[in-house]
Structures are given as structure tokens and as C-alpha cells.
PDB file of C-alpha atoms in Angstrom:
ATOM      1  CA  UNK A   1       9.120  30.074 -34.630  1.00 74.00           C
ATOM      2  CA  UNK A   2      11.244  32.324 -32.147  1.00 77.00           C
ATOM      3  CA  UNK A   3       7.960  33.017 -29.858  1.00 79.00           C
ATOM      4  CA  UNK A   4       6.899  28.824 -30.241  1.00 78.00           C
ATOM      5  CA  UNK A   5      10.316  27.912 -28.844  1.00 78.00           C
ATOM      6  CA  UNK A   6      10.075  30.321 -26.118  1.00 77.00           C
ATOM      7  CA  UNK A   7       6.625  29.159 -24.976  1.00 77.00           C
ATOM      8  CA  UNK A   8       7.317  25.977 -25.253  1.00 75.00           C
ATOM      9  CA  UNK A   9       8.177  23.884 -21.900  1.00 74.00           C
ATOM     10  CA  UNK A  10      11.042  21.838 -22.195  1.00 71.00           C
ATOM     11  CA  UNK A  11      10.482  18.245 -20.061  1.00 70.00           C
ATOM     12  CA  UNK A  12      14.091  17.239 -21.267  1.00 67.00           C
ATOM     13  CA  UNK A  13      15.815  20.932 -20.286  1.00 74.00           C
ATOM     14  CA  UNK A  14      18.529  22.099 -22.253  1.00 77.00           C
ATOM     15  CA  UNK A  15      19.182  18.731 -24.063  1.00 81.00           C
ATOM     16  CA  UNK A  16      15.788  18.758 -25.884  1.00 82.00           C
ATOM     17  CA  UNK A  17      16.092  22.374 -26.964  1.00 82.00           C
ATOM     18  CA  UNK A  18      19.401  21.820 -28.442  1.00 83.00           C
ATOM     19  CA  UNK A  19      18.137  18.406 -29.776  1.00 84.00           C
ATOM     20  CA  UNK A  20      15.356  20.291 -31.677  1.00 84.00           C
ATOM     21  CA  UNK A  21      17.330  23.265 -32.460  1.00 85.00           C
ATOM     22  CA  UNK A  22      20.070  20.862 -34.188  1.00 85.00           C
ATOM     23  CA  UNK A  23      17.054  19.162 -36.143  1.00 84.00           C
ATOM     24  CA  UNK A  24      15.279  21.988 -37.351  1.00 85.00           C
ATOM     25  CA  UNK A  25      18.583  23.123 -38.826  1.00 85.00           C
ATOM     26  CA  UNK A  26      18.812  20.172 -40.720  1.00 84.00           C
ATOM     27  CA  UNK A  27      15.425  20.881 -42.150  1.00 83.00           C
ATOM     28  CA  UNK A  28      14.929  23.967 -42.808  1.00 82.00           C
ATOM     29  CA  UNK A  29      14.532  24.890 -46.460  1.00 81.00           C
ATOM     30  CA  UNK A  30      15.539  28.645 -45.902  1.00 81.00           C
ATOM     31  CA  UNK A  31      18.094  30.626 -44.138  1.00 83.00           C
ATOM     32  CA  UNK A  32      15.587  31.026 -41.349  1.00 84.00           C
ATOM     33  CA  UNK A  33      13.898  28.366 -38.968  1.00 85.00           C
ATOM     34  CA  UNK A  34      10.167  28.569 -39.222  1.00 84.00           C
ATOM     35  CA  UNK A  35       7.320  26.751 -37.438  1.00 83.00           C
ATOM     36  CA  UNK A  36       7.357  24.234 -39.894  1.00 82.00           C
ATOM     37  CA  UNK A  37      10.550  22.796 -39.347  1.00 82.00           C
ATOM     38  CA  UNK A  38       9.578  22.616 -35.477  1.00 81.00           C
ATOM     39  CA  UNK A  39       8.451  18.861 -34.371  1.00 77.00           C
ATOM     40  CA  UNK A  40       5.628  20.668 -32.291  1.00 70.00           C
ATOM     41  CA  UNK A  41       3.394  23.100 -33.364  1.00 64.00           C
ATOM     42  CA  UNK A  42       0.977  25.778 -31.406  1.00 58.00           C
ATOM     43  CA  UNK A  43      -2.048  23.495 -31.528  1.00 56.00           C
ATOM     44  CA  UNK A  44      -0.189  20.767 -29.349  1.00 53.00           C
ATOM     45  CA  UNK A  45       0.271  23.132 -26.421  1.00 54.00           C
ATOM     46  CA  UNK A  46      -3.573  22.934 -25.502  1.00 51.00           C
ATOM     47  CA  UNK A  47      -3.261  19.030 -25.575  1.00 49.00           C
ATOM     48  CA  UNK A  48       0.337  19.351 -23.758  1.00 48.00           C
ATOM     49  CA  UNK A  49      -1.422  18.032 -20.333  1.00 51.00           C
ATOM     50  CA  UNK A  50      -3.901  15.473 -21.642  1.00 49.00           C
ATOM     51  CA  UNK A  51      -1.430  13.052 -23.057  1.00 53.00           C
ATOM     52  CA  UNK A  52       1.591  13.731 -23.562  1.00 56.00           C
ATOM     53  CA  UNK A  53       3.335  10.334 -24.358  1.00 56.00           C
ATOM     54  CA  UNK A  54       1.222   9.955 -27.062  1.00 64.00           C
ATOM     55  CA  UNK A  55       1.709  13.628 -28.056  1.00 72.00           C
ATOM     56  CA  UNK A  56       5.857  12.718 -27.929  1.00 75.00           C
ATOM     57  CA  UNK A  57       5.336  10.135 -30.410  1.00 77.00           C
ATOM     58  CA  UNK A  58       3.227  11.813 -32.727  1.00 81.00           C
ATOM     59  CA  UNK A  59       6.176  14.614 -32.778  1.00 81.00           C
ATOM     60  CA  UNK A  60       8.911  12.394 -33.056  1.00 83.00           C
ATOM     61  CA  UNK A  61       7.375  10.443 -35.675  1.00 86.00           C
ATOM     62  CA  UNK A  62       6.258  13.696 -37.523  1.00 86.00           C
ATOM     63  CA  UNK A  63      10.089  14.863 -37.158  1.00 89.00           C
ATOM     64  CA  UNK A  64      11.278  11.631 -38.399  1.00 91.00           C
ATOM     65  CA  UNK A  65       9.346  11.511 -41.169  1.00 91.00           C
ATOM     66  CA  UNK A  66      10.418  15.067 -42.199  1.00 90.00           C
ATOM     67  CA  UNK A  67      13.858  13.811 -41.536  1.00 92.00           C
ATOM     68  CA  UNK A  68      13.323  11.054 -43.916  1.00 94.00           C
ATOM     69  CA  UNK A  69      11.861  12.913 -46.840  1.00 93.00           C
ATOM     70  CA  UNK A  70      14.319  15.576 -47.150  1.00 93.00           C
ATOM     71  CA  UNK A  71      17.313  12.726 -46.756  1.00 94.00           C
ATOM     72  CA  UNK A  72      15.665  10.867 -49.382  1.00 95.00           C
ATOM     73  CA  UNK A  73      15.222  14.452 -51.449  1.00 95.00           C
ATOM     74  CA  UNK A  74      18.679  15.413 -51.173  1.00 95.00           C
ATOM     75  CA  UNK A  75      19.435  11.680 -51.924  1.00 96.00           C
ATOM     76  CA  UNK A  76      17.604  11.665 -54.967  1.00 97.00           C
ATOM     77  CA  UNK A  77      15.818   9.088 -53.860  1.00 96.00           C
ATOM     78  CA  UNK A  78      18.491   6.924 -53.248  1.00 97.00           C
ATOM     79  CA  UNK A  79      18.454   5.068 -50.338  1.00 96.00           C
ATOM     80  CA  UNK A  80      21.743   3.989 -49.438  1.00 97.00           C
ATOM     81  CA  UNK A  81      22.388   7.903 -49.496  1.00 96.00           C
ATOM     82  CA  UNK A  82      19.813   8.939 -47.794  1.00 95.00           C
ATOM     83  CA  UNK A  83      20.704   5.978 -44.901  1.00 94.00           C
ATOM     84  CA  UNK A  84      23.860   7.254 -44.839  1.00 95.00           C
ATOM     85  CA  UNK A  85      23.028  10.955 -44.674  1.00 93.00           C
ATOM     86  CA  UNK A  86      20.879  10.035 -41.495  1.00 92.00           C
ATOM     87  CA  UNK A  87      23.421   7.804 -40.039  1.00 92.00           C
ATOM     88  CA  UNK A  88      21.429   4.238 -39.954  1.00 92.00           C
ATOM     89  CA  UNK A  89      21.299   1.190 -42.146  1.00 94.00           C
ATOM     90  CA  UNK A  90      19.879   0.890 -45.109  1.00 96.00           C
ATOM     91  CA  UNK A  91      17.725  -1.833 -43.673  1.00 96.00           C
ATOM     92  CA  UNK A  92      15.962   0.285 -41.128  1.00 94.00           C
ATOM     93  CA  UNK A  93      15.220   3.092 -43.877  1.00 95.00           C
ATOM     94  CA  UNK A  94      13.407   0.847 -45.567  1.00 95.00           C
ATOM     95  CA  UNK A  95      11.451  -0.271 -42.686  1.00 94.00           C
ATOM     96  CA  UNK A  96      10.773   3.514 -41.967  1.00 93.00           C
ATOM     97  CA  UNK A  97       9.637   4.068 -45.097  1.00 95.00           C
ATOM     98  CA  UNK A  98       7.188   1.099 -45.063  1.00 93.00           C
ATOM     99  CA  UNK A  99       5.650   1.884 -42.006  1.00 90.00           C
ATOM    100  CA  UNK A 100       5.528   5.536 -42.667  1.00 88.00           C
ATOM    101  CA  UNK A 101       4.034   5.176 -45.863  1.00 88.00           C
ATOM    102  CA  UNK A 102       0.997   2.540 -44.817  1.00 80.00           C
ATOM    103  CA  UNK A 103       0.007   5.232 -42.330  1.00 70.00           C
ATOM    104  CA  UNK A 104      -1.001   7.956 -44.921  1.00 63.00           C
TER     105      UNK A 104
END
């Protein structure tokens, strides 16, 4: 993970790194961050140049769906916990949930 977030070119400077730093913290399953909890991974640097809007929202959506499943974990599956653990309304959990789950 260490080499990954050295290679990897930060458009938003030191704001995005310590945006993705926070969120892998939040998580990671271990006492270590891996590539895993990363919202990019190694295959998405040889795409970096072709697209990379569309690559942005295919990693935010792939970190907010991470996000999601280990609120809802920790939750119990509760989701006025898990709303509250990510800091939004209940209302647009749900909605997350819906449109994450028709896209699997």
C-alpha cells in the first residue's frame, strides 16, 4: 500500500492524500493499511490518462460503497446506526443502498 500511495499522483495535492489516508483508516480491518482499503488500485494507473472523470467516479463510488458496508457491519445492519456512523440521513443511506445494490 506504502509504494501505491507513493506512485500515485495526487490531482487534489495534499487534501486528497489526507482525504484518502483518513478513509482508509476508517476501513481498514487490521492494524495496517493495505491496498485494499485504498479507493485506487495499481491497475487504474495505466487507465489514469484515458479517462479519468470516469475513473474518479468509479473510485469514489467503490470507496463509498466500502464505506457503506463496513458502517452497516459495525451497525449490525442497522441503518439509523450506520447513517449516523457516516454522518448523513437515514434517507440518503437508503438511497445508497438501492442504487448500490441494483448495480451488482
Amino acid at each position: 500500500a506504502r509504494d501505491l500511495l507513493l506512485k500515485y499522483n495526487y490531482p487534489g495535492n495534499v487534501r486528497e492524500l489526507v482525504n484518502i489516508l483518513e478513509r482508509a483508516v476508517v476501513i481498514a480491518r487490521d492494524e495496517y493499511i493495505t491496498i485494499d482499503d485504498l479507493p485506487f488500485k495499481p491497475s487504474s494507473f495505466a487507465d489514469h490518462g484515458k479517462k479519468p472523470f470516469g475513473l474518479l467516479k468509479e473510485s469514489v463510488e467503490e470507496l463509498e460503497k466500502k464505506l457503506i458496508a463496513e458502517a452497516m457491519k459495525k451497525a449490525q445492519d442497522n441503518q439509523t446506526k450506520a447513517a449516523e456512523i457516516l454522518g448523513m440521513s437515514e434517507r440518503m443511506l437508503r438511497y445508497k443502498l438501492k442504487k448500490y445494490s441494483s448495480k451488482d
